[in-house]
Amino acid sequence: MTFKQFKNKPIIKLITNRYVLIISVFLVWMFFLDENSYLNHREFDKEIKKLKNEKEYYNSEIKKDKELIDKLQNKEDLEKFAREEYKMKKENEDIYLIEYDTLKKK
């Protein structure tokens, strides 16, 4: 096959067309090399999704804490919370902690 026969094939004509070459270079540039490339956008979308999930988590935690604060406005509930969570006690009061063995004995 000579060079002239090779050059006359339709696929070679299409590939060597200057417009196809320019468009292909442009597409490669935009998808992979540009600072606003598709790859960068994909990474940013992943990060946005992660941050939205974190925001949702923290909003739910804030809601739980607000409910706890509202509950602890009552003095009796506050004392109960302090005793259970922080092992606090009143003067002249003894606290006994009872721990159960969760391991099964043979």
PDB file of N, CA and C in Angstrom:
ATOM      1  N   MET A   1       0.842  -1.163   0.000  1.00  0.00           N
ATOM      2  CA  MET A   1       0.000   0.000   0.000  1.00  0.00           C
ATOM      3  C   MET A   1       0.896   1.238   0.000  1.00  0.00           C
ATOM      4  N   THR A   2       0.651   2.103  -0.912  1.00  0.00           N
ATOM      5  CA  THR A   2       1.466   3.310  -1.021  1.00  0.00           C
ATOM      6  C   THR A   2       0.898   4.410  -0.151  1.00  0.00           C
ATOM      7  N   PHE A   3       1.667   5.426  -0.027  1.00  0.00           N
ATOM      8  CA  PHE A   3       1.252   6.542   0.810  1.00  0.00           C
ATOM      9  C   PHE A   3      -0.006   7.211   0.262  1.00  0.00           C
ATOM     10  N   LYS A   4      -0.111   7.318  -1.035  1.00  0.00           N
ATOM     11  CA  LYS A   4      -1.263   7.959  -1.661  1.00  0.00           C
ATOM     12  C   LYS A   4      -2.535   7.152  -1.395  1.00  0.00           C
ATOM     13  N   GLN A   5      -2.447   5.844  -1.457  1.00  0.00           N
ATOM     14  CA  GLN A   5      -3.613   5.000  -1.183  1.00  0.00           C
ATOM     15  C   GLN A   5      -3.993   5.098   0.310  1.00  0.00           C
ATOM     16  N   PHE A   6      -3.030   5.143   1.125  1.00  0.00           N
ATOM     17  CA  PHE A   6      -3.260   5.260   2.567  1.00  0.00           C
ATOM     18  C   PHE A   6      -3.929   6.599   2.896  1.00  0.00           C
ATOM     19  N   LYS A   7      -3.504   7.633   2.228  1.00  0.00           N
ATOM     20  CA  LYS A   7      -4.008   8.976   2.455  1.00  0.00           C
ATOM     21  C   LYS A   7      -5.451   9.135   1.983  1.00  0.00           C
ATOM     22  N   ASN A   8      -5.882   8.367   1.040  1.00  0.00           N
ATOM     23  CA  ASN A   8      -7.218   8.504   0.480  1.00  0.00           C
ATOM     24  C   ASN A   8      -8.295   7.733   1.247  1.00  0.00           C
ATOM     25  N   LYS A   9      -7.933   7.059   2.275  1.00  0.00           N
ATOM     26  CA  LYS A   9      -8.942   6.343   3.065  1.00  0.00           C
ATOM     27  C   LYS A   9      -9.794   7.362   3.833  1.00  0.00           C
ATOM     28  N   PRO A  10     -11.115   7.067   3.991  1.00  0.00           N
ATOM     29  CA  PRO A  10     -12.003   8.067   4.615  1.00  0.00           C
ATOM     30  C   PRO A  10     -11.680   8.359   6.078  1.00  0.00           C
ATOM     31  N   ILE A  11     -11.273   7.357   6.808  1.00  0.00           N
ATOM     32  CA  ILE A  11     -10.968   7.593   8.222  1.00  0.00           C
ATOM     33  C   ILE A  11      -9.748   8.484   8.385  1.00  0.00           C
ATOM     34  N   ILE A  12      -8.782   8.312   7.543  1.00  0.00           N
ATOM     35  CA  ILE A  12      -7.572   9.137   7.582  1.00  0.00           C
ATOM     36  C   ILE A  12      -7.906  10.568   7.185  1.00  0.00           C
ATOM     37  N   LYS A  13      -8.779  10.726   6.231  1.00  0.00           N
ATOM     38  CA  LYS A  13      -9.203  12.080   5.843  1.00  0.00           C
ATOM     39  C   LYS A  13      -9.904  12.777   7.006  1.00  0.00           C
ATOM     40  N   LEU A  14     -10.722  12.018   7.711  1.00  0.00           N
ATOM     41  CA  LEU A  14     -11.438  12.604   8.840  1.00  0.00           C
ATOM     42  C   LEU A  14     -10.477  12.984   9.971  1.00  0.00           C
ATOM     43  N   ILE A  15      -9.566  12.103  10.286  1.00  0.00           N
ATOM     44  CA  ILE A  15      -8.612  12.360  11.374  1.00  0.00           C
ATOM     45  C   ILE A  15      -7.691  13.531  11.045  1.00  0.00           C
ATOM     46  N   THR A  16      -7.296  13.656   9.845  1.00  0.00           N
ATOM     47  CA  THR A  16      -6.359  14.716   9.472  1.00  0.00           C
ATOM     48  C   THR A  16      -7.046  16.027   9.121  1.00  0.00           C
ATOM     49  N   ASN A  17      -8.341  16.056   9.175  1.00  0.00           N
ATOM     50  CA  ASN A  17      -9.067  17.297   8.932  1.00  0.00           C
ATOM     51  C   ASN A  17      -8.697  18.297  10.027  1.00  0.00           C
ATOM     52  N   ARG A  18      -8.390  19.518   9.649  1.00  0.00           N
ATOM     53  CA  ARG A  18      -7.896  20.505  10.609  1.00  0.00           C
ATOM     54  C   ARG A  18      -8.950  20.864  11.656  1.00  0.00           C
ATOM     55  N   TYR A  19     -10.217  20.874  11.275  1.00  0.00           N
ATOM     56  CA  TYR A  19     -11.270  21.195  12.237  1.00  0.00           C
ATOM     57  C   TYR A  19     -11.430  20.085  13.279  1.00  0.00           C
ATOM     58  N   VAL A  20     -11.346  18.859  12.843  1.00  0.00           N
ATOM     59  CA  VAL A  20     -11.431  17.733  13.771  1.00  0.00           C
ATOM     60  C   VAL A  20     -10.241  17.757  14.729  1.00  0.00           C
ATOM     61  N   LEU A  21      -9.086  18.061  14.215  1.00  0.00           N
ATOM     62  CA  LEU A  21      -7.894  18.157  15.064  1.00  0.00           C
ATOM     63  C   LEU A  21      -8.043  19.265  16.111  1.00  0.00           C
ATOM     64  N   ILE A  22      -8.500  20.424  15.679  1.00  0.00           N
ATOM     65  CA  ILE A  22      -8.652  21.555  16.591  1.00  0.00           C
ATOM     66  C   ILE A  22      -9.701  21.244  17.657  1.00  0.00           C
ATOM     67  N   ILE A  23     -10.827  20.676  17.244  1.00  0.00           N
ATOM     68  CA  ILE A  23     -11.886  20.343  18.202  1.00  0.00           C
ATOM     69  C   ILE A  23     -11.411  19.265  19.180  1.00  0.00           C
ATOM     70  N   SER A  24     -10.697  18.281  18.716  1.00  0.00           N
ATOM     71  CA  SER A  24     -10.217  17.220  19.606  1.00  0.00           C
ATOM     72  C   SER A  24      -9.206  17.768  20.617  1.00  0.00           C
ATOM     73  N   VAL A  25      -8.306  18.624  20.177  1.00  0.00           N
ATOM     74  CA  VAL A  25      -7.350  19.245  21.101  1.00  0.00           C
ATOM     75  C   VAL A  25      -8.096  20.093  22.128  1.00  0.00           C
ATOM     76  N   PHE A  26      -9.079  20.832  21.669  1.00  0.00           N
ATOM     77  CA  PHE A  26      -9.874  21.660  22.580  1.00  0.00           C
ATOM     78  C   PHE A  26     -10.591  20.796  23.622  1.00  0.00           C
ATOM     79  N   LEU A  27     -11.191  19.701  23.195  1.00  0.00           N
ATOM     80  CA  LEU A  27     -11.906  18.822  24.122  1.00  0.00           C
ATOM     81  C   LEU A  27     -10.963  18.190  25.141  1.00  0.00           C
ATOM     82  N   VAL A  28      -9.816  17.741  24.695  1.00  0.00           N
ATOM     83  CA  VAL A  28      -8.837  17.171  25.625  1.00  0.00           C
ATOM     84  C   VAL A  28      -8.409  18.233  26.635  1.00  0.00           C
ATOM     85  N   TRP A  29      -8.165  19.411  26.151  1.00  0.00           N
ATOM     86  CA  TRP A  29      -7.778  20.505  27.036  1.00  0.00           C
ATOM     87  C   TRP A  29      -8.866  20.778  28.079  1.00  0.00           C
ATOM     88  N   MET A  30     -10.106  20.884  27.648  1.00  0.00           N
ATOM     89  CA  MET A  30     -11.204  21.230  28.560  1.00  0.00           C
ATOM     90  C   MET A  30     -11.509  20.105  29.551  1.00  0.00           C
ATOM     91  N   PHE A  31     -11.385  18.864  29.145  1.00  0.00           N
ATOM     92  CA  PHE A  31     -11.722  17.760  30.034  1.00  0.00           C
ATOM     93  C   PHE A  31     -10.615  17.413  31.018  1.00  0.00           C
ATOM     94  N   PHE A  32      -9.372  17.601  30.647  1.00  0.00           N
ATOM     95  CA  PHE A  32      -8.285  17.101  31.490  1.00  0.00           C
ATOM     96  C   PHE A  32      -7.284  18.158  31.947  1.00  0.00           C
ATOM     97  N   LEU A  33      -7.025  19.164  31.158  1.00  0.00           N
ATOM     98  CA  LEU A  33      -5.912  20.054  31.465  1.00  0.00           C
ATOM     99  C   LEU A  33      -6.315  21.403  32.045  1.00  0.00           C
ATOM    100  N   ASP A  34      -7.500  21.848  31.796  1.00  0.00           N
ATOM    101  CA  ASP A  34      -7.936  23.158  32.241  1.00  0.00           C
ATOM    102  C   ASP A  34      -8.171  23.167  33.751  1.00  0.00           C
ATOM    103  N   GLU A  35      -8.090  24.326  34.373  1.00  0.00           N
ATOM    104  CA  GLU A  35      -8.315  24.410  35.813  1.00  0.00           C
ATOM    105  C   GLU A  35      -9.784  24.163  36.156  1.00  0.00           C
ATOM    106  N   ASN A  36     -10.686  24.344  35.224  1.00  0.00           N
ATOM    107  CA  ASN A  36     -12.106  24.058  35.419  1.00  0.00           C
ATOM    108  C   ASN A  36     -12.500  22.762  34.716  1.00  0.00           C
ATOM    109  N   SER A  37     -11.634  21.805  34.742  1.00  0.00           N
ATOM    110  CA  SER A  37     -11.854  20.564  34.009  1.00  0.00           C
ATOM    111  C   SER A  37     -12.951  19.714  34.632  1.00  0.00           C
ATOM    112  N   TYR A  38     -13.380  18.744  33.897  1.00  0.00           N
ATOM    113  CA  TYR A  38     -14.397  17.806  34.357  1.00  0.00           C
ATOM    114  C   TYR A  38     -13.920  17.068  35.606  1.00  0.00           C
ATOM    115  N   LEU A  39     -12.673  16.699  35.639  1.00  0.00           N
ATOM    116  CA  LEU A  39     -12.125  15.983  36.793  1.00  0.00           C
ATOM    117  C   LEU A  39     -12.173  16.839  38.054  1.00  0.00           C
ATOM    118  N   ASN A  40     -11.846  18.112  37.919  1.00  0.00           N
ATOM    119  CA  ASN A  40     -11.923  19.014  39.075  1.00  0.00           C
ATOM    120  C   ASN A  40     -13.357  19.184  39.549  1.00  0.00           C
ATOM    121  N   HIS A  41     -14.273  19.307  38.607  1.00  0.00           N
ATOM    122  CA  HIS A  41     -15.683  19.446  38.970  1.00  0.00           C
ATOM    123  C   HIS A  41     -16.187  18.213  39.708  1.00  0.00           C
ATOM    124  N   ARG A  42     -15.752  17.041  39.282  1.00  0.00           N
ATOM    125  CA  ARG A  42     -16.153  15.809  39.959  1.00  0.00           C
ATOM    126  C   ARG A  42     -15.650  15.780  41.399  1.00  0.00           C
ATOM    127  N   GLU A  43     -14.408  16.188  41.612  1.00  0.00           N
ATOM    128  CA  GLU A  43     -13.855  16.244  42.970  1.00  0.00           C
ATOM    129  C   GLU A  43     -14.616  17.260  43.827  1.00  0.00           C
ATOM    130  N   PHE A  44     -14.925  18.410  43.242  1.00  0.00           N
ATOM    131  CA  PHE A  44     -15.662  19.434  43.987  1.00  0.00           C
ATOM    132  C   PHE A  44     -17.061  18.950  44.345  1.00  0.00           C
ATOM    133  N   ASP A  45     -17.708  18.231  43.441  1.00  0.00           N
ATOM    134  CA  ASP A  45     -19.036  17.692  43.735  1.00  0.00           C
ATOM    135  C   ASP A  45     -18.985  16.684  44.876  1.00  0.00           C
ATOM    136  N   LYS A  46     -17.945  15.860  44.902  1.00  0.00           N
ATOM    137  CA  LYS A  46     -17.788  14.912  46.010  1.00  0.00           C
ATOM    138  C   LYS A  46     -17.605  15.656  47.332  1.00  0.00           C
ATOM    139  N   GLU A  47     -16.802  16.694  47.309  1.00  0.00           N
ATOM    140  CA  GLU A  47     -16.556  17.456  48.536  1.00  0.00           C
ATOM    141  C   GLU A  47     -17.822  18.178  48.999  1.00  0.00           C
ATOM    142  N   ILE A  48     -18.596  18.695  48.051  1.00  0.00           N
ATOM    143  CA  ILE A  48     -19.855  19.357  48.400  1.00  0.00           C
ATOM    144  C   ILE A  48     -20.801  18.361  49.056  1.00  0.00           C
ATOM    145  N   LYS A  49     -20.881  17.166  48.508  1.00  0.00           N
ATOM    146  CA  LYS A  49     -21.751  16.140  49.080  1.00  0.00           C
ATOM    147  C   LYS A  49     -21.305  15.785  50.497  1.00  0.00           C
ATOM    148  N   LYS A  50     -20.001  15.636  50.689  1.00  0.00           N
ATOM    149  CA  LYS A  50     -19.462  15.322  52.015  1.00  0.00           C
ATOM    150  C   LYS A  50     -19.781  16.439  53.010  1.00  0.00           C
ATOM    151  N   LEU A  51     -19.625  17.681  52.594  1.00  0.00           N
ATOM    152  CA  LEU A  51     -19.897  18.815  53.479  1.00  0.00           C
ATOM    153  C   LEU A  51     -21.389  18.931  53.804  1.00  0.00           C
ATOM    154  N   LYS A  52     -22.248  18.612  52.854  1.00  0.00           N
ATOM    155  CA  LYS A  52     -23.686  18.625  53.131  1.00  0.00           C
ATOM    156  C   LYS A  52     -24.048  17.559  54.160  1.00  0.00           C
ATOM    157  N   ASN A  53     -23.429  16.388  54.042  1.00  0.00           N
ATOM    158  CA  ASN A  53     -23.678  15.331  55.024  1.00  0.00           C
ATOM    159  C   ASN A  53     -23.206  15.752  56.415  1.00  0.00           C
ATOM    160  N   GLU A  54     -22.043  16.385  56.479  1.00  0.00           N
ATOM    161  CA  GLU A  54     -21.539  16.881  57.765  1.00  0.00           C
ATOM    162  C   GLU A  54     -22.470  17.944  58.342  1.00  0.00           C
ATOM    163  N   LYS A  55     -22.963  18.819  57.487  1.00  0.00           N
ATOM    164  CA  LYS A  55     -23.878  19.864  57.938  1.00  0.00           C
ATOM    165  C   LYS A  55     -25.146  19.250  58.512  1.00  0.00           C
ATOM    166  N   GLU A  56     -25.671  18.251  57.841  1.00  0.00           N
ATOM    167  CA  GLU A  56     -26.872  17.565  58.317  1.00  0.00           C
ATOM    168  C   GLU A  56     -26.614  16.899  59.677  1.00  0.00           C
ATOM    169  N   TYR A  57     -25.461  16.244  59.804  1.00  0.00           N
ATOM    170  CA  TYR A  57     -25.104  15.601  61.069  1.00  0.00           C
ATOM    171  C   TYR A  57     -25.023  16.623  62.199  1.00  0.00           C
ATOM    172  N   TYR A  58     -24.319  17.721  61.966  1.00  0.00           N
ATOM    173  CA  TYR A  58     -24.148  18.713  63.023  1.00  0.00           C
ATOM    174  C   TYR A  58     -25.468  19.410  63.361  1.00  0.00           C
ATOM    175  N   ASN A  59     -26.319  19.622  62.374  1.00  0.00           N
ATOM    176  CA  ASN A  59     -27.638  20.199  62.673  1.00  0.00           C
ATOM    177  C   ASN A  59     -28.457  19.262  63.552  1.00  0.00           C
ATOM    178  N   SER A  60     -28.372  17.964  63.298  1.00  0.00           N
ATOM    179  CA  SER A  60     -29.104  17.016  64.146  1.00  0.00           C
ATOM    180  C   SER A  60     -28.524  16.995  65.560  1.00  0.00           C
ATOM    181  N   GLU A  61     -27.201  17.104  65.685  1.00  0.00           N
ATOM    182  CA  GLU A  61     -26.577  17.156  67.006  1.00  0.00           C
ATOM    183  C   GLU A  61     -26.983  18.429  67.752  1.00  0.00           C
ATOM    184  N   ILE A  62     -27.055  19.536  67.052  1.00  0.00           N
ATOM    185  CA  ILE A  62     -27.484  20.797  67.667  1.00  0.00           C
ATOM    186  C   ILE A  62     -28.915  20.667  68.164  1.00  0.00           C
ATOM    187  N   LYS A  63     -29.748  20.035  67.370  1.00  0.00           N
ATOM    188  CA  LYS A  63     -31.149  19.837  67.775  1.00  0.00           C
ATOM    189  C   LYS A  63     -31.232  18.978  69.045  1.00  0.00           C
ATOM    190  N   LYS A  64     -30.438  17.897  69.096  1.00  0.00           N
ATOM    191  CA  LYS A  64     -30.415  17.050  70.298  1.00  0.00           C
ATOM    192  C   LYS A  64     -29.946  17.838  71.515  1.00  0.00           C
ATOM    193  N   ASP A  65     -28.900  18.648  71.338  1.00  0.00           N
ATOM    194  CA  ASP A  65     -28.371  19.427  72.462  1.00  0.00           C
ATOM    195  C   ASP A  65     -29.374  20.476  72.944  1.00  0.00           C
ATOM    196  N   LYS A  66     -30.093  21.091  71.995  1.00  0.00           N
ATOM    197  CA  LYS A  66     -31.112  22.069  72.397  1.00  0.00           C
ATOM    198  C   LYS A  66     -32.211  21.388  73.202  1.00  0.00           C
ATOM    199  N   GLU A  67     -32.608  20.191  72.772  1.00  0.00           N
ATOM    200  CA  GLU A  67     -33.626  19.451  73.527  1.00  0.00           C
ATOM    201  C   GLU A  67     -33.119  19.112  74.930  1.00  0.00           C
ATOM    202  N   LEU A  68     -31.848  18.726  75.031  1.00  0.00           N
ATOM    203  CA  LEU A  68     -31.268  18.421  76.345  1.00  0.00           C
ATOM    204  C   LEU A  68     -31.221  19.662  77.225  1.00  0.00           C
ATOM    205  N   ILE A  69     -30.854  20.789  76.649  1.00  0.00           N
ATOM    206  CA  ILE A  69     -30.799  22.044  77.412  1.00  0.00           C
ATOM    207  C   ILE A  69     -32.190  22.411  77.913  1.00  0.00           C
ATOM    208  N   ASP A  70     -33.194  22.273  77.039  1.00  0.00           N
ATOM    209  CA  ASP A  70     -34.561  22.564  77.464  1.00  0.00           C
ATOM    210  C   ASP A  70     -34.994  21.633  78.592  1.00  0.00           C
ATOM    211  N   LYS A  71     -34.610  20.369  78.483  1.00  0.00           N
ATOM    212  CA  LYS A  71     -34.963  19.400  79.510  1.00  0.00           C
ATOM    213  C   LYS A  71     -34.273  19.725  80.834  1.00  0.00           C
ATOM    214  N   LEU A  72     -33.043  20.207  80.770  1.00  0.00           N
ATOM    215  CA  LEU A  72     -32.269  20.468  81.983  1.00  0.00           C
ATOM    216  C   LEU A  72     -32.631  21.793  82.657  1.00  0.00           C
ATOM    217  N   GLN A  73     -33.614  22.503  82.148  1.00  0.00           N
ATOM    218  CA  GLN A  73     -34.070  23.718  82.815  1.00  0.00           C
ATOM    219  C   GLN A  73     -34.756  23.371  84.140  1.00  0.00           C
ATOM    220  N   ASN A  74     -35.301  22.174  84.229  1.00  0.00           N
ATOM    221  CA  ASN A  74     -35.919  21.691  85.458  1.00  0.00           C
ATOM    222  C   ASN A  74     -34.803  21.261  86.423  1.00  0.00           C
ATOM    223  N   LYS A  75     -34.885  21.707  87.678  1.00  0.00           N
ATOM    224  CA  LYS A  75     -33.819  21.443  88.652  1.00  0.00           C
ATOM    225  C   LYS A  75     -33.668  19.949  88.939  1.00  0.00           C
ATOM    226  N   GLU A  76     -34.773  19.238  89.037  1.00  0.00           N
ATOM    227  CA  GLU A  76     -34.704  17.804  89.319  1.00  0.00           C
ATOM    228  C   GLU A  76     -34.027  17.046  88.176  1.00  0.00           C
ATOM    229  N   ASP A  77     -34.363  17.404  86.955  1.00  0.00           N
ATOM    230  CA  ASP A  77     -33.733  16.746  85.802  1.00  0.00           C
ATOM    231  C   ASP A  77     -32.243  17.075  85.726  1.00  0.00           C
ATOM    232  N   LEU A  78     -31.897  18.305  86.095  1.00  0.00           N
ATOM    233  CA  LEU A  78     -30.491  18.711  86.097  1.00  0.00           C
ATOM    234  C   LEU A  78     -29.696  17.897  87.116  1.00  0.00           C
ATOM    235  N   GLU A  79     -30.260  17.717  88.315  1.00  0.00           N
ATOM    236  CA  GLU A  79     -29.578  16.921  89.338  1.00  0.00           C
ATOM    237  C   GLU A  79     -29.434  15.464  88.885  1.00  0.00           C
ATOM    238  N   LYS A  80     -30.481  14.930  88.299  1.00  0.00           N
ATOM    239  CA  LYS A  80     -30.440  13.545  87.811  1.00  0.00           C
ATOM    240  C   LYS A  80     -29.360  13.386  86.737  1.00  0.00           C
ATOM    241  N   PHE A  81     -29.304  14.345  85.830  1.00  0.00           N
ATOM    242  CA  PHE A  81     -28.292  14.307  84.764  1.00  0.00           C
ATOM    243  C   PHE A  81     -26.884  14.383  85.350  1.00  0.00           C
ATOM    244  N   ALA A  82     -26.681  15.278  86.320  1.00  0.00           N
ATOM    245  CA  ALA A  82     -25.355  15.435  86.930  1.00  0.00           C
ATOM    246  C   ALA A  82     -24.938  14.165  87.652  1.00  0.00           C
ATOM    247  N   ARG A  83     -25.882  13.531  88.318  1.00  0.00           N
ATOM    248  CA  ARG A  83     -25.558  12.290  89.033  1.00  0.00           C
ATOM    249  C   ARG A  83     -25.231  11.166  88.065  1.00  0.00           C
ATOM    250  N   GLU A  84     -26.028  11.019  87.023  1.00  0.00           N
ATOM    251  CA  GLU A  84     -25.834   9.902  86.102  1.00  0.00           C
ATOM    252  C   GLU A  84     -24.604  10.077  85.216  1.00  0.00           C
ATOM    253  N   GLU A  85     -24.414  11.266  84.708  1.00  0.00           N
ATOM    254  CA  GLU A  85     -23.339  11.477  83.737  1.00  0.00           C
ATOM    255  C   GLU A  85     -22.000  11.830  84.379  1.00  0.00           C
ATOM    256  N   TYR A  86     -22.022  12.627  85.435  1.00  0.00           N
ATOM    257  CA  TYR A  86     -20.781  13.133  86.002  1.00  0.00           C
ATOM    258  C   TYR A  86     -20.499  12.614  87.407  1.00  0.00           C
ATOM    259  N   LYS A  87     -21.330  11.680  87.892  1.00  0.00           N
ATOM    260  CA  LYS A  87     -21.142  11.045  89.198  1.00  0.00           C
ATOM    261  C   LYS A  87     -21.039  12.083  90.316  1.00  0.00           C
ATOM    262  N   MET A  88     -21.813  13.151  90.232  1.00  0.00           N
ATOM    263  CA  MET A  88     -21.830  14.184  91.264  1.00  0.00           C
ATOM    264  C   MET A  88     -22.776  13.755  92.387  1.00  0.00           C
ATOM    265  N   LYS A  89     -22.602  14.384  93.532  1.00  0.00           N
ATOM    266  CA  LYS A  89     -23.460  14.055  94.671  1.00  0.00           C
ATOM    267  C   LYS A  89     -23.660  15.292  95.531  1.00  0.00           C
ATOM    268  N   LYS A  90     -24.671  15.203  96.390  1.00  0.00           N
ATOM    269  CA  LYS A  90     -24.915  16.273  97.359  1.00  0.00           C
ATOM    270  C   LYS A  90     -24.033  16.032  98.577  1.00  0.00           C
ATOM    271  N   GLU A  91     -23.928  17.047  99.413  1.00  0.00           N
ATOM    272  CA  GLU A  91     -23.189  16.857 100.659  1.00  0.00           C
ATOM    273  C   GLU A  91     -23.926  15.845 101.526  1.00  0.00           C
ATOM    274  N   ASN A  92     -23.171  15.121 102.312  1.00  0.00           N
ATOM    275  CA  ASN A  92     -23.712  14.095 103.210  1.00  0.00           C
ATOM    276  C   ASN A  92     -24.473  13.012 102.443  1.00  0.00           C
ATOM    277  N   GLU A  93     -24.035  12.714 101.270  1.00  0.00           N
ATOM    278  CA  GLU A  93     -24.697  11.692 100.472  1.00  0.00           C
ATOM    279  C   GLU A  93     -23.632  10.740  99.945  1.00  0.00           C
ATOM    280  N   ASP A  94     -23.899   9.477  99.990  1.00  0.00           N
ATOM    281  CA  ASP A  94     -22.972   8.483  99.468  1.00  0.00           C
ATOM    282  C   ASP A  94     -23.546   7.906  98.182  1.00  0.00           C
ATOM    283  N   ILE A  95     -22.663   7.645  97.224  1.00  0.00           N
ATOM    284  CA  ILE A  95     -23.091   7.063  95.950  1.00  0.00           C
ATOM    285  C   ILE A  95     -22.400   5.726  95.799  1.00  0.00           C
ATOM    286  N   TYR A  96     -23.181   4.752  95.439  1.00  0.00           N
ATOM    287  CA  TYR A  96     -22.646   3.419  95.174  1.00  0.00           C
ATOM    288  C   TYR A  96     -22.875   3.088  93.715  1.00  0.00           C
ATOM    289  N   LEU A  97     -21.794   2.740  93.025  1.00  0.00           N
ATOM    290  CA  LEU A  97     -21.897   2.353  91.618  1.00  0.00           C
ATOM    291  C   LEU A  97     -21.963   0.842  91.533  1.00  0.00           C
ATOM    292  N   ILE A  98     -22.975   0.344  90.875  1.00  0.00           N
ATOM    293  CA  ILE A  98     -23.141  -1.088  90.722  1.00  0.00           C
ATOM    294  C   ILE A  98     -22.860  -1.428  89.262  1.00  0.00           C
ATOM    295  N   GLU A  99     -21.856  -2.237  89.058  1.00  0.00           N
ATOM    296  CA  GLU A  99     -21.509  -2.660  87.707  1.00  0.00           C
ATOM    297  C   GLU A  99     -21.807  -4.145  87.582  1.00  0.00           C
ATOM    298  N   TYR A 100     -22.412  -4.504  86.484  1.00  0.00           N
ATOM    299  CA  TYR A 100     -22.761  -5.886  86.244  1.00  0.00           C
ATOM    300  C   TYR A 100     -21.711  -6.514  85.360  1.00  0.00           C
ATOM    301  N   ASP A 101     -21.378  -7.751  85.672  1.00  0.00           N
ATOM    302  CA  ASP A 101     -20.418  -8.491  84.861  1.00  0.00           C
ATOM    303  C   ASP A 101     -21.144  -8.991  83.614  1.00  0.00           C
ATOM    304  N   THR A 102     -20.698  -8.566  82.468  1.00  0.00           N
ATOM    305  CA  THR A 102     -21.378  -8.941  81.221  1.00  0.00           C
ATOM    306  C   THR A 102     -20.762 -10.187  80.588  1.00  0.00           C
ATOM    307  N   LEU A 103     -19.652 -10.674  81.136  1.00  0.00           N
ATOM    308  CA  LEU A 103     -19.020 -11.863  80.582  1.00  0.00           C
ATOM    309  C   LEU A 103     -19.680 -13.106  81.168  1.00  0.00           C
ATOM    310  N   LYS A 104     -19.939 -14.064  80.317  1.00  0.00           N
ATOM    311  CA  LYS A 104     -20.534 -15.312  80.792  1.00  0.00           C
ATOM    312  C   LYS A 104     -19.455 -16.191  81.401  1.00  0.00           C
ATOM    313  N   LYS A 105     -19.768 -16.752  82.551  1.00  0.00           N
ATOM    314  CA  LYS A 105     -18.811 -17.629  83.223  1.00  0.00           C
ATOM    315  C   LYS A 105     -19.039 -19.055  82.775  1.00  0.00           C
ATOM    316  N   LYS A 106     -17.964 -19.812  82.727  1.00  0.00           N
ATOM    317  CA  LYS A 106     -18.041 -21.202  82.271  1.00  0.00           C
ATOM    318  C   LYS A 106     -18.414 -22.140  83.390  1.00  0.00           C
TER     319      LYS A 106
END
